[in-house]
PDB file of C-alpha atoms in Angstrom:
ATOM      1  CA  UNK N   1       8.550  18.314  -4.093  1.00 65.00           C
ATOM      2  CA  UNK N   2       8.062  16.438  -0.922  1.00 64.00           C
ATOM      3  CA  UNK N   3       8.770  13.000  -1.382  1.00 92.00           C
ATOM      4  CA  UNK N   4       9.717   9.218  -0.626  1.00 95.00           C
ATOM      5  CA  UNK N   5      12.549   8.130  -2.538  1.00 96.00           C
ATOM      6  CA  UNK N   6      13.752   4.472  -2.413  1.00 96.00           C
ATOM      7  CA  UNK N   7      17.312   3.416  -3.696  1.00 90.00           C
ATOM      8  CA  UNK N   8      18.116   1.388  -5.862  1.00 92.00           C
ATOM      9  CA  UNK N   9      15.169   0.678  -7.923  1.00 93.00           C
ATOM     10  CA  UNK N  10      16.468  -2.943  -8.316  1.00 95.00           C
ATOM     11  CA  UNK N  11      18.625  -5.064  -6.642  1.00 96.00           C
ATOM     12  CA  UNK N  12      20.139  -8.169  -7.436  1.00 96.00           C
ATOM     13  CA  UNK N  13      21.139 -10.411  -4.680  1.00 95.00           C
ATOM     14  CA  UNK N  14      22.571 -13.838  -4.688  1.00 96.00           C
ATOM     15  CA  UNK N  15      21.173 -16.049  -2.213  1.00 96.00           C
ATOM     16  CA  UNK N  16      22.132 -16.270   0.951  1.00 96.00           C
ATOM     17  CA  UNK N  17      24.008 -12.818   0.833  1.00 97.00           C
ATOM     18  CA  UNK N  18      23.005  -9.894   3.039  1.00 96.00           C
ATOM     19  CA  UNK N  19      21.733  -6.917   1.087  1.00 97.00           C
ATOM     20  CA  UNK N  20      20.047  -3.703   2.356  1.00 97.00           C
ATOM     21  CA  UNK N  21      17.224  -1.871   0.996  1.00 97.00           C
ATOM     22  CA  UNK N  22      16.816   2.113   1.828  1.00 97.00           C
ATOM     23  CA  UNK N  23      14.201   4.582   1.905  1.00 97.00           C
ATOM     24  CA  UNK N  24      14.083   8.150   2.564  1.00 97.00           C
ATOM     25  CA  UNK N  25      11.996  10.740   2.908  1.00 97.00           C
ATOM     26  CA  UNK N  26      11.408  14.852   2.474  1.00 95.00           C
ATOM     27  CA  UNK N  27       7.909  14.984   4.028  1.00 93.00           C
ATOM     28  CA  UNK N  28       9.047  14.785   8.132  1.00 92.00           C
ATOM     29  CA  UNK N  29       6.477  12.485   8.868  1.00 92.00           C
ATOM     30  CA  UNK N  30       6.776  10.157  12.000  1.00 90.00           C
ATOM     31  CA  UNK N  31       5.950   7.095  10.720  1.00 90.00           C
ATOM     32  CA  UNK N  32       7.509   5.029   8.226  1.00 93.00           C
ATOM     33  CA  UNK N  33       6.615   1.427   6.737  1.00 94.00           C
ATOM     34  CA  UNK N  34       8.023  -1.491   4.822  1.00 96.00           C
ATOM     35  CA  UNK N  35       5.841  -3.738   2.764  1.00 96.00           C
ATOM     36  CA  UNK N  36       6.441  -6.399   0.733  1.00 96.00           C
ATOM     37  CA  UNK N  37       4.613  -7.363  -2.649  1.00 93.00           C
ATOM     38  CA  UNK N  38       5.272 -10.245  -4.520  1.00 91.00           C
ATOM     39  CA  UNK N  39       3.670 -10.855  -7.905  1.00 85.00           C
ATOM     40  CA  UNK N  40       0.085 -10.445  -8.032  1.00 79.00           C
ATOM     41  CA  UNK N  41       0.025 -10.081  -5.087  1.00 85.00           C
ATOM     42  CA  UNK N  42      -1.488  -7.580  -2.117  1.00 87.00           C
ATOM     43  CA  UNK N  43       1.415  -5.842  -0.648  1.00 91.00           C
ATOM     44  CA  UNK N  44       2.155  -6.984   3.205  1.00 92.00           C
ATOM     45  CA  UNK N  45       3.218  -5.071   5.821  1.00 92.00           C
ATOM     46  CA  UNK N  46       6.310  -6.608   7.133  1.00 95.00           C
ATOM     47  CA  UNK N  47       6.380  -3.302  10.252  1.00 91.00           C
ATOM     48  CA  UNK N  48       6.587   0.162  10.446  1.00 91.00           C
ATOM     49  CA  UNK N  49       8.493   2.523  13.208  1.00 91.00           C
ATOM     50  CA  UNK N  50       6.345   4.965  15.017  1.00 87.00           C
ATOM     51  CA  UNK N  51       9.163   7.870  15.743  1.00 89.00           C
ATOM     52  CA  UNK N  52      11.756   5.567  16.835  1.00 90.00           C
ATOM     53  CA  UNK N  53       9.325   2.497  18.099  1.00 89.00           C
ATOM     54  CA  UNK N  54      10.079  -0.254  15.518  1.00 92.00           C
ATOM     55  CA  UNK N  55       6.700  -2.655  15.721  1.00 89.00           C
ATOM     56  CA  UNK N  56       6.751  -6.066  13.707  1.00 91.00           C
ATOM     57  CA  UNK N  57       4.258  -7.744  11.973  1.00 90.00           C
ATOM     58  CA  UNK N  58       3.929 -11.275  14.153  1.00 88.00           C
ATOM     59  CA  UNK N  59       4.404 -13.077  10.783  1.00 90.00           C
ATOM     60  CA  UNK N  60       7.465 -11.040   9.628  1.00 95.00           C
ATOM     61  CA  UNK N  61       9.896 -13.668   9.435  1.00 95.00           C
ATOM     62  CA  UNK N  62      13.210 -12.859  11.342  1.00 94.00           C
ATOM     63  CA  UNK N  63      15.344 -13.033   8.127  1.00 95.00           C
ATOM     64  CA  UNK N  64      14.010  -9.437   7.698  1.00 97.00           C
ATOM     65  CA  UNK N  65      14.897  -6.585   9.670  1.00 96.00           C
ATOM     66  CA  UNK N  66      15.417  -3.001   9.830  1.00 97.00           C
ATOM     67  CA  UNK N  67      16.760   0.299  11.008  1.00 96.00           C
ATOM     68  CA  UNK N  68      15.968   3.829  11.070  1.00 97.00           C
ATOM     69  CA  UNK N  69      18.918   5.633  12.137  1.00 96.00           C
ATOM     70  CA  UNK N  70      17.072   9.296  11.987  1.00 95.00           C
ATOM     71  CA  UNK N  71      13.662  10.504  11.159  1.00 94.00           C
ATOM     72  CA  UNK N  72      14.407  10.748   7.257  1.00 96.00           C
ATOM     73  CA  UNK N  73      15.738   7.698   6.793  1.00 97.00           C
ATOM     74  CA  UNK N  74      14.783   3.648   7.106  1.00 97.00           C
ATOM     75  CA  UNK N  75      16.758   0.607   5.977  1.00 97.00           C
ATOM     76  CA  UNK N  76      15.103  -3.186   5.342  1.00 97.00           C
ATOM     77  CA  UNK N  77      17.644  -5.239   5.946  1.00 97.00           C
ATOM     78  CA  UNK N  78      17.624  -8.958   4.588  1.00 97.00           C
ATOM     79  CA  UNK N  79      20.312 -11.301   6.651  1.00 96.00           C
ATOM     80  CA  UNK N  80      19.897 -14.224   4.066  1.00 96.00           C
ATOM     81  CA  UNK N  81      17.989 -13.899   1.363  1.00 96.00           C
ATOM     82  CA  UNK N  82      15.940 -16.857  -0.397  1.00 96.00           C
ATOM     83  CA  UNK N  83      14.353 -17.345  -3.722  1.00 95.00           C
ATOM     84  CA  UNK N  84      11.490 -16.551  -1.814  1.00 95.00           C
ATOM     85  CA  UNK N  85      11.821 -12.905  -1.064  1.00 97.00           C
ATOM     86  CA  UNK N  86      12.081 -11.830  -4.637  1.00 97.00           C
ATOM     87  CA  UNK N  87       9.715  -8.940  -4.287  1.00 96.00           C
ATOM     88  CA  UNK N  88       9.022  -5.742  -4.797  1.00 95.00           C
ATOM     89  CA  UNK N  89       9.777  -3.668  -1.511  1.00 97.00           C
ATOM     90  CA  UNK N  90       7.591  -0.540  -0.585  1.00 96.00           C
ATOM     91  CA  UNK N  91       8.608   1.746   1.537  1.00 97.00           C
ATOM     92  CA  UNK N  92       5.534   4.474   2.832  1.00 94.00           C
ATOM     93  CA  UNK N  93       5.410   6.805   5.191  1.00 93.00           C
ATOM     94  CA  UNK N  94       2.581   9.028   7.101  1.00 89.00           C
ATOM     95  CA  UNK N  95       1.999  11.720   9.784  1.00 86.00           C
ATOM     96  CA  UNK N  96       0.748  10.616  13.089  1.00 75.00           C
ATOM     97  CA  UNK N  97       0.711   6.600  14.516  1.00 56.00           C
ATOM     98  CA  UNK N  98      -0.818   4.749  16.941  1.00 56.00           C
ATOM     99  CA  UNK N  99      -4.433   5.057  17.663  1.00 57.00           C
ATOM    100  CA  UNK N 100      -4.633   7.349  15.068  1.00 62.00           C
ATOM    101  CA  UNK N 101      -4.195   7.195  11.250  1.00 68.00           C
ATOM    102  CA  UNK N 102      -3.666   9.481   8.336  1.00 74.00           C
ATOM    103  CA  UNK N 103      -2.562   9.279   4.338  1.00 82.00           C
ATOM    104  CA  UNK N 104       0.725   6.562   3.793  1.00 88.00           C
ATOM    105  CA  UNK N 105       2.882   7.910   0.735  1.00 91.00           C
ATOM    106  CA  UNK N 106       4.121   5.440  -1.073  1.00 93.00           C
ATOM    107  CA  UNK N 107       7.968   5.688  -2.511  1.00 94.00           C
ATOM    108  CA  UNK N 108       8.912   3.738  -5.828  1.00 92.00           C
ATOM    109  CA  UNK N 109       9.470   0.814  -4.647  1.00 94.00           C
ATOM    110  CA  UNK N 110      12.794  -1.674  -5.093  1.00 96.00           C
ATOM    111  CA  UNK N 111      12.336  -4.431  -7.475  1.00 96.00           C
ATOM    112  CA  UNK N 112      14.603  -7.270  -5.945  1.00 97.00           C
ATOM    113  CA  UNK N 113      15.874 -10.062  -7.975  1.00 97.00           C
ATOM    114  CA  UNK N 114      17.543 -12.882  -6.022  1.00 96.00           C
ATOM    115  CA  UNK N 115      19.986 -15.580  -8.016  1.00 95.00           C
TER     116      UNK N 115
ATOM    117  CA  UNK M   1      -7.450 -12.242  10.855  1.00 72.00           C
ATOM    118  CA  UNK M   2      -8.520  -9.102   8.922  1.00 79.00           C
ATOM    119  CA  UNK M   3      -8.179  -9.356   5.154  1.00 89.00           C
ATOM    120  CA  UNK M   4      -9.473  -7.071   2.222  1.00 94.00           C
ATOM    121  CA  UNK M   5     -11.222  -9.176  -0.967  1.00 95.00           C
ATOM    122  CA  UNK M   6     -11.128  -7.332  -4.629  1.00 95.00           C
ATOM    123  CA  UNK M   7     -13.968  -9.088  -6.270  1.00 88.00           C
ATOM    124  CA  UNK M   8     -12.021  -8.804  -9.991  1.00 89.00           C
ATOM    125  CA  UNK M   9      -8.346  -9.700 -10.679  1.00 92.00           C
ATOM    126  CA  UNK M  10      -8.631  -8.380 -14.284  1.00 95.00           C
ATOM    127  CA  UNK M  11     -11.304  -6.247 -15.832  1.00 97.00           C
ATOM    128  CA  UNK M  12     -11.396  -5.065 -19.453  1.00 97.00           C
ATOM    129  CA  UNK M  13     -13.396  -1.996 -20.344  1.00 97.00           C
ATOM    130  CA  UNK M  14     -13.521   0.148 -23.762  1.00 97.00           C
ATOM    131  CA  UNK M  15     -13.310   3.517 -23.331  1.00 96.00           C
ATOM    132  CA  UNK M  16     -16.751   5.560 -22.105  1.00 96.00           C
ATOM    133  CA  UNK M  17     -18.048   2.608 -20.185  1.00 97.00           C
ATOM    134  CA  UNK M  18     -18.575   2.418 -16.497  1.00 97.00           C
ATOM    135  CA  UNK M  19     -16.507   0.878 -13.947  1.00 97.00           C
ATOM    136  CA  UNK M  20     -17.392  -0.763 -10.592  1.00 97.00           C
ATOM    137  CA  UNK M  21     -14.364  -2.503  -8.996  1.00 97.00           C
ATOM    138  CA  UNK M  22     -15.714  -4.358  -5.764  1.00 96.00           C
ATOM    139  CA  UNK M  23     -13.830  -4.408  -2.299  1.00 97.00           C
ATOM    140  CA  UNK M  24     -14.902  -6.354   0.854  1.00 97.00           C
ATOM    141  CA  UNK M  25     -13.119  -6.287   3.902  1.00 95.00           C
ATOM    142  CA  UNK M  26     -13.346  -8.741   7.206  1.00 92.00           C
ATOM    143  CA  UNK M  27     -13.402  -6.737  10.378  1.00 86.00           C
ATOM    144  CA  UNK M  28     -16.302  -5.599  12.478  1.00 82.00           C
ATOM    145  CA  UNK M  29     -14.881  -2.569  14.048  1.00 85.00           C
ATOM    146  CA  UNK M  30     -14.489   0.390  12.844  1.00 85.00           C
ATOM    147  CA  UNK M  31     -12.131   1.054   9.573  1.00 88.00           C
ATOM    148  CA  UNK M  32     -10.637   3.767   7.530  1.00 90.00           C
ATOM    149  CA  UNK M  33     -10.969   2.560   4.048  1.00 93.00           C
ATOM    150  CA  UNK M  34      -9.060   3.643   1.103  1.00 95.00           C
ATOM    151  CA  UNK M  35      -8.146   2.785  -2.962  1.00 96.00           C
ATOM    152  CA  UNK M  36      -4.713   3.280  -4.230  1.00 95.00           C
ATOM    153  CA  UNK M  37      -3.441   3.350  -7.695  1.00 95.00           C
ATOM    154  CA  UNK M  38      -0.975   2.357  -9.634  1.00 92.00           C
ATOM    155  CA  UNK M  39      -0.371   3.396 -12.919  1.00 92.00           C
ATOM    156  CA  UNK M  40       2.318   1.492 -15.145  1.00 88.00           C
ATOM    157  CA  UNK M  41       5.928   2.250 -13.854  1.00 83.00           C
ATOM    158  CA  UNK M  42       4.769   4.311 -11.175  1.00 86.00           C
ATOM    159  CA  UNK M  43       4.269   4.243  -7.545  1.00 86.00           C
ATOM    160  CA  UNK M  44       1.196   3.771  -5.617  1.00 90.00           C
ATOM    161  CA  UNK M  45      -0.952   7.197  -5.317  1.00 91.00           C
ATOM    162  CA  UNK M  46      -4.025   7.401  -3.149  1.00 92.00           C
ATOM    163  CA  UNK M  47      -7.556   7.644  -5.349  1.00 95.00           C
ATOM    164  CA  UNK M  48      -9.716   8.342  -2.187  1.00 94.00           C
ATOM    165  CA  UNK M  49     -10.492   7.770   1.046  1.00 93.00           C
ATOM    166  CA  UNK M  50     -13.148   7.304   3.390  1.00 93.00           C
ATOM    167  CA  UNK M  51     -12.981   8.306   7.325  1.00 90.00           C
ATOM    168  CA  UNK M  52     -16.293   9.431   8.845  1.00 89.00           C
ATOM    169  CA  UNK M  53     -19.467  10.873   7.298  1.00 92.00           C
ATOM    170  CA  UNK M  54     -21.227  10.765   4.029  1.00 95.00           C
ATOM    171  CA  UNK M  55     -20.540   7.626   2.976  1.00 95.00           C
ATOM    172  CA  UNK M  56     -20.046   8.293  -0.742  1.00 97.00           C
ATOM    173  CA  UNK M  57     -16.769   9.739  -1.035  1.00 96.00           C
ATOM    174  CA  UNK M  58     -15.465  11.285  -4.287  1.00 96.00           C
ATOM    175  CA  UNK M  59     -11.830  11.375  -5.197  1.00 94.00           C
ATOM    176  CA  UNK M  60      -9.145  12.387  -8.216  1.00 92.00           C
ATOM    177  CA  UNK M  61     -10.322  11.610 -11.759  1.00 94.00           C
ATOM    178  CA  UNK M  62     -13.941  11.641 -11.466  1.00 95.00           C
ATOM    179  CA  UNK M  63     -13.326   8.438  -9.193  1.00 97.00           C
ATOM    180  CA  UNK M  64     -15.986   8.020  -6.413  1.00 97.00           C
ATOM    181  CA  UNK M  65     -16.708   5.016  -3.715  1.00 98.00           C
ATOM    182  CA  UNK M  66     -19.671   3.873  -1.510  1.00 97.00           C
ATOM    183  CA  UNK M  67     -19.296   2.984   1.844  1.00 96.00           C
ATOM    184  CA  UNK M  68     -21.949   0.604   2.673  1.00 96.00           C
ATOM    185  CA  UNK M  69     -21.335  -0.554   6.668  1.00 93.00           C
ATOM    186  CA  UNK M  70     -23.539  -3.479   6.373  1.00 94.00           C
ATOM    187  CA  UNK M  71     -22.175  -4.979   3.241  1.00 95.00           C
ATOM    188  CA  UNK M  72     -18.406  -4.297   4.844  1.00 95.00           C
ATOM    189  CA  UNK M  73     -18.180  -3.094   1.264  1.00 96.00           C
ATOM    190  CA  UNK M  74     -16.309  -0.135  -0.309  1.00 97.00           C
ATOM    191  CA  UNK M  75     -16.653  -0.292  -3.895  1.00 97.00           C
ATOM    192  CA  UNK M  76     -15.391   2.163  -6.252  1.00 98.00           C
ATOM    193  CA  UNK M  77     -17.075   3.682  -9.566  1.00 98.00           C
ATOM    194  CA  UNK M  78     -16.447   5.713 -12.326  1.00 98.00           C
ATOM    195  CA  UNK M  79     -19.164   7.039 -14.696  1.00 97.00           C
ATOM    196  CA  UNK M  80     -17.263   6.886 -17.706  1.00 97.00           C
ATOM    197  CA  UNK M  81     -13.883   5.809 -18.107  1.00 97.00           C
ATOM    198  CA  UNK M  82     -10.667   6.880 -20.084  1.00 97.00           C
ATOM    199  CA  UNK M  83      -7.592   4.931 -21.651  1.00 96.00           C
ATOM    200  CA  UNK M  84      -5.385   6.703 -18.851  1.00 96.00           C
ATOM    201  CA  UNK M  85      -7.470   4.707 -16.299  1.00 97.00           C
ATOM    202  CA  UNK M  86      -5.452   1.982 -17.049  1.00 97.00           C
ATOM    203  CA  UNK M  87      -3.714   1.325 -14.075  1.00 96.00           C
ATOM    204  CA  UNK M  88      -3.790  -1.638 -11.095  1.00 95.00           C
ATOM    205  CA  UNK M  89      -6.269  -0.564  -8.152  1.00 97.00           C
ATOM    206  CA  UNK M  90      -6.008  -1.400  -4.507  1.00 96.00           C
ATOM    207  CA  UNK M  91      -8.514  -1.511  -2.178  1.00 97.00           C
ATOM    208  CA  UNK M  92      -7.089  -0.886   1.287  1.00 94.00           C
ATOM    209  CA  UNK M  93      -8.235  -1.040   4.807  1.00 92.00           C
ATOM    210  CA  UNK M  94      -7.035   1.035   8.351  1.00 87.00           C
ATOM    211  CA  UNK M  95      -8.321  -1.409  10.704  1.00 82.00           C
ATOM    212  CA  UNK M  96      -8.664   0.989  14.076  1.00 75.00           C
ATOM    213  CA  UNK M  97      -7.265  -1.498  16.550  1.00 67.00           C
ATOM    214  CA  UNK M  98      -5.517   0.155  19.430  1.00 55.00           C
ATOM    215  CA  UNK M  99      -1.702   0.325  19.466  1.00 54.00           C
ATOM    216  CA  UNK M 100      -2.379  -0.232  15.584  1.00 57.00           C
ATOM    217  CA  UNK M 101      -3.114   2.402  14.434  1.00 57.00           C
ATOM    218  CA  UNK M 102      -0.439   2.218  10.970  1.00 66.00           C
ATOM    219  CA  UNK M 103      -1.797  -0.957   9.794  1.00 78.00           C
ATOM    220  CA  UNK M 104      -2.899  -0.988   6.347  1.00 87.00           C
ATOM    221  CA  UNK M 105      -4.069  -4.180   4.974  1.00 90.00           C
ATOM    222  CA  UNK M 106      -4.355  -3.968   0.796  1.00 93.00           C
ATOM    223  CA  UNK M 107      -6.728  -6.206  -1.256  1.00 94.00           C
ATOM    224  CA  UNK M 108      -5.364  -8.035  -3.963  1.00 93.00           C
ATOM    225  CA  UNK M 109      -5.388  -5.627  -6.429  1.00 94.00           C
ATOM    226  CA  UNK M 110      -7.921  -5.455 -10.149  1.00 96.00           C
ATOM    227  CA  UNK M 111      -5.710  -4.950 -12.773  1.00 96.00           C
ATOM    228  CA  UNK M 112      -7.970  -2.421 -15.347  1.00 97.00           C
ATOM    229  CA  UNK M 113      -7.130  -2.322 -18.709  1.00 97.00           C
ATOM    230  CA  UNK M 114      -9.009   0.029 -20.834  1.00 97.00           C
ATOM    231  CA  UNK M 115      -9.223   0.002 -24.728  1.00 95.00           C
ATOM    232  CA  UNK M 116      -9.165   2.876 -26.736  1.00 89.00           C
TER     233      UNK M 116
END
């Protein structure tokens, strides 16, 4: 089945050290997004790439960055994580982009935990 | 700033009775308007969606929402619901802004527990 898959399900960071989220997908779509959720909590778009056009939310803070090296796969990375930023990290994806809009699909999510 | 309000952080329901879970959003343009769910160690799966026309959409599980443009509401129902409908709901909103066209802003979520 076509699908987003996010690896590893949980992560646990200390704080301060770098760590790197991934997401992948089987579905070819264009666009892919990060959000964060916290606990009870909406999740937040933190920004997506259209094709290769990365476009950041204006309160994304700059601790928080990412990558997508090809159109399957997209990496959040966090430079120095805080207490803060223990979240659970979504990773979606849809077909299409800007100006127009269509279904996101929504991987597992990773559950991070930082110490 | 747009945001999306879920009228009910928890709602508690025994089986067979109906369910209206209420979503308001903030934006006076025009929206694409959707509610996700979540079921318990599983990842978010869209319920339905509205684009354009009739304004009562239906979606999986006997699941169906109003759009009402006036009320900038999009509240979903369900005549009669089942334990499985347990789950977390989201109430999201595609705000059609130029040059943003990805943006998906989620409500808070309603947490529905339904008793057997």
């Amino acid at each position: 089945d076509a699908m987003v898959i996010q690896n590893p399900r949980y992560q646990v960071t200390q704080f301060g050290k770098p760590v790197t989220l991934s997401c992948s997908q089987t579905l070819n779509h264009n666009v892919m997004y990060w959000y964060q959720q916290k606990s009870s909590q909406a999740p937040k778009l933190l920004f997506h790439y259209y094709d290769k056009d990365f476009n950041n939310e204006a309160d994304t803070p700059d601790n928080f960055q990412s990558r997508r090296p090809n159109t399957s796969f997209c990496f959040l990375d966090i430079r120095s994580p805080g207490l803060g930023d223990a979240a659970m990290y979504l990773c979606a994806t849809s077909r299409g982009g800007q100006g127009t809009y269509n279904e996101q699909f929504f991987g597992p999510g990773t559950r991070l935990t930082v110490l | 700033a747009q945001s999306v309000s879920q009228h009910n952080h928890h709602v508690i329901l025994s089986e067979a009775a109906s369910l209206e879970l209420g979503c308001n959003y903030s934006y006076g343009g025009t929206v694409n308007l959707f509610w996700y769910v979540q079921y318990p160690g599983q990842h978010l799966q869209l319920l339905l969606k509205y684009f354009s026309g009739d304004p009562l959409v239906k979606g999986i599980k006997g699941f169906e929402a109003e759009f009402i443009k006036s009320k900038f509401s999009f509240n979903l129902r369900k005549p009669s619901v089942q334990w499985s409908d347990t789950a977390e709901y989201f109430c999201a909103v595609n705000p059609l802004i130029y040059n943003q066209g990805g943006k998906l802003i989620f409500g808070q979520g309603t947490e529905l527990s339904v008793k057997p």
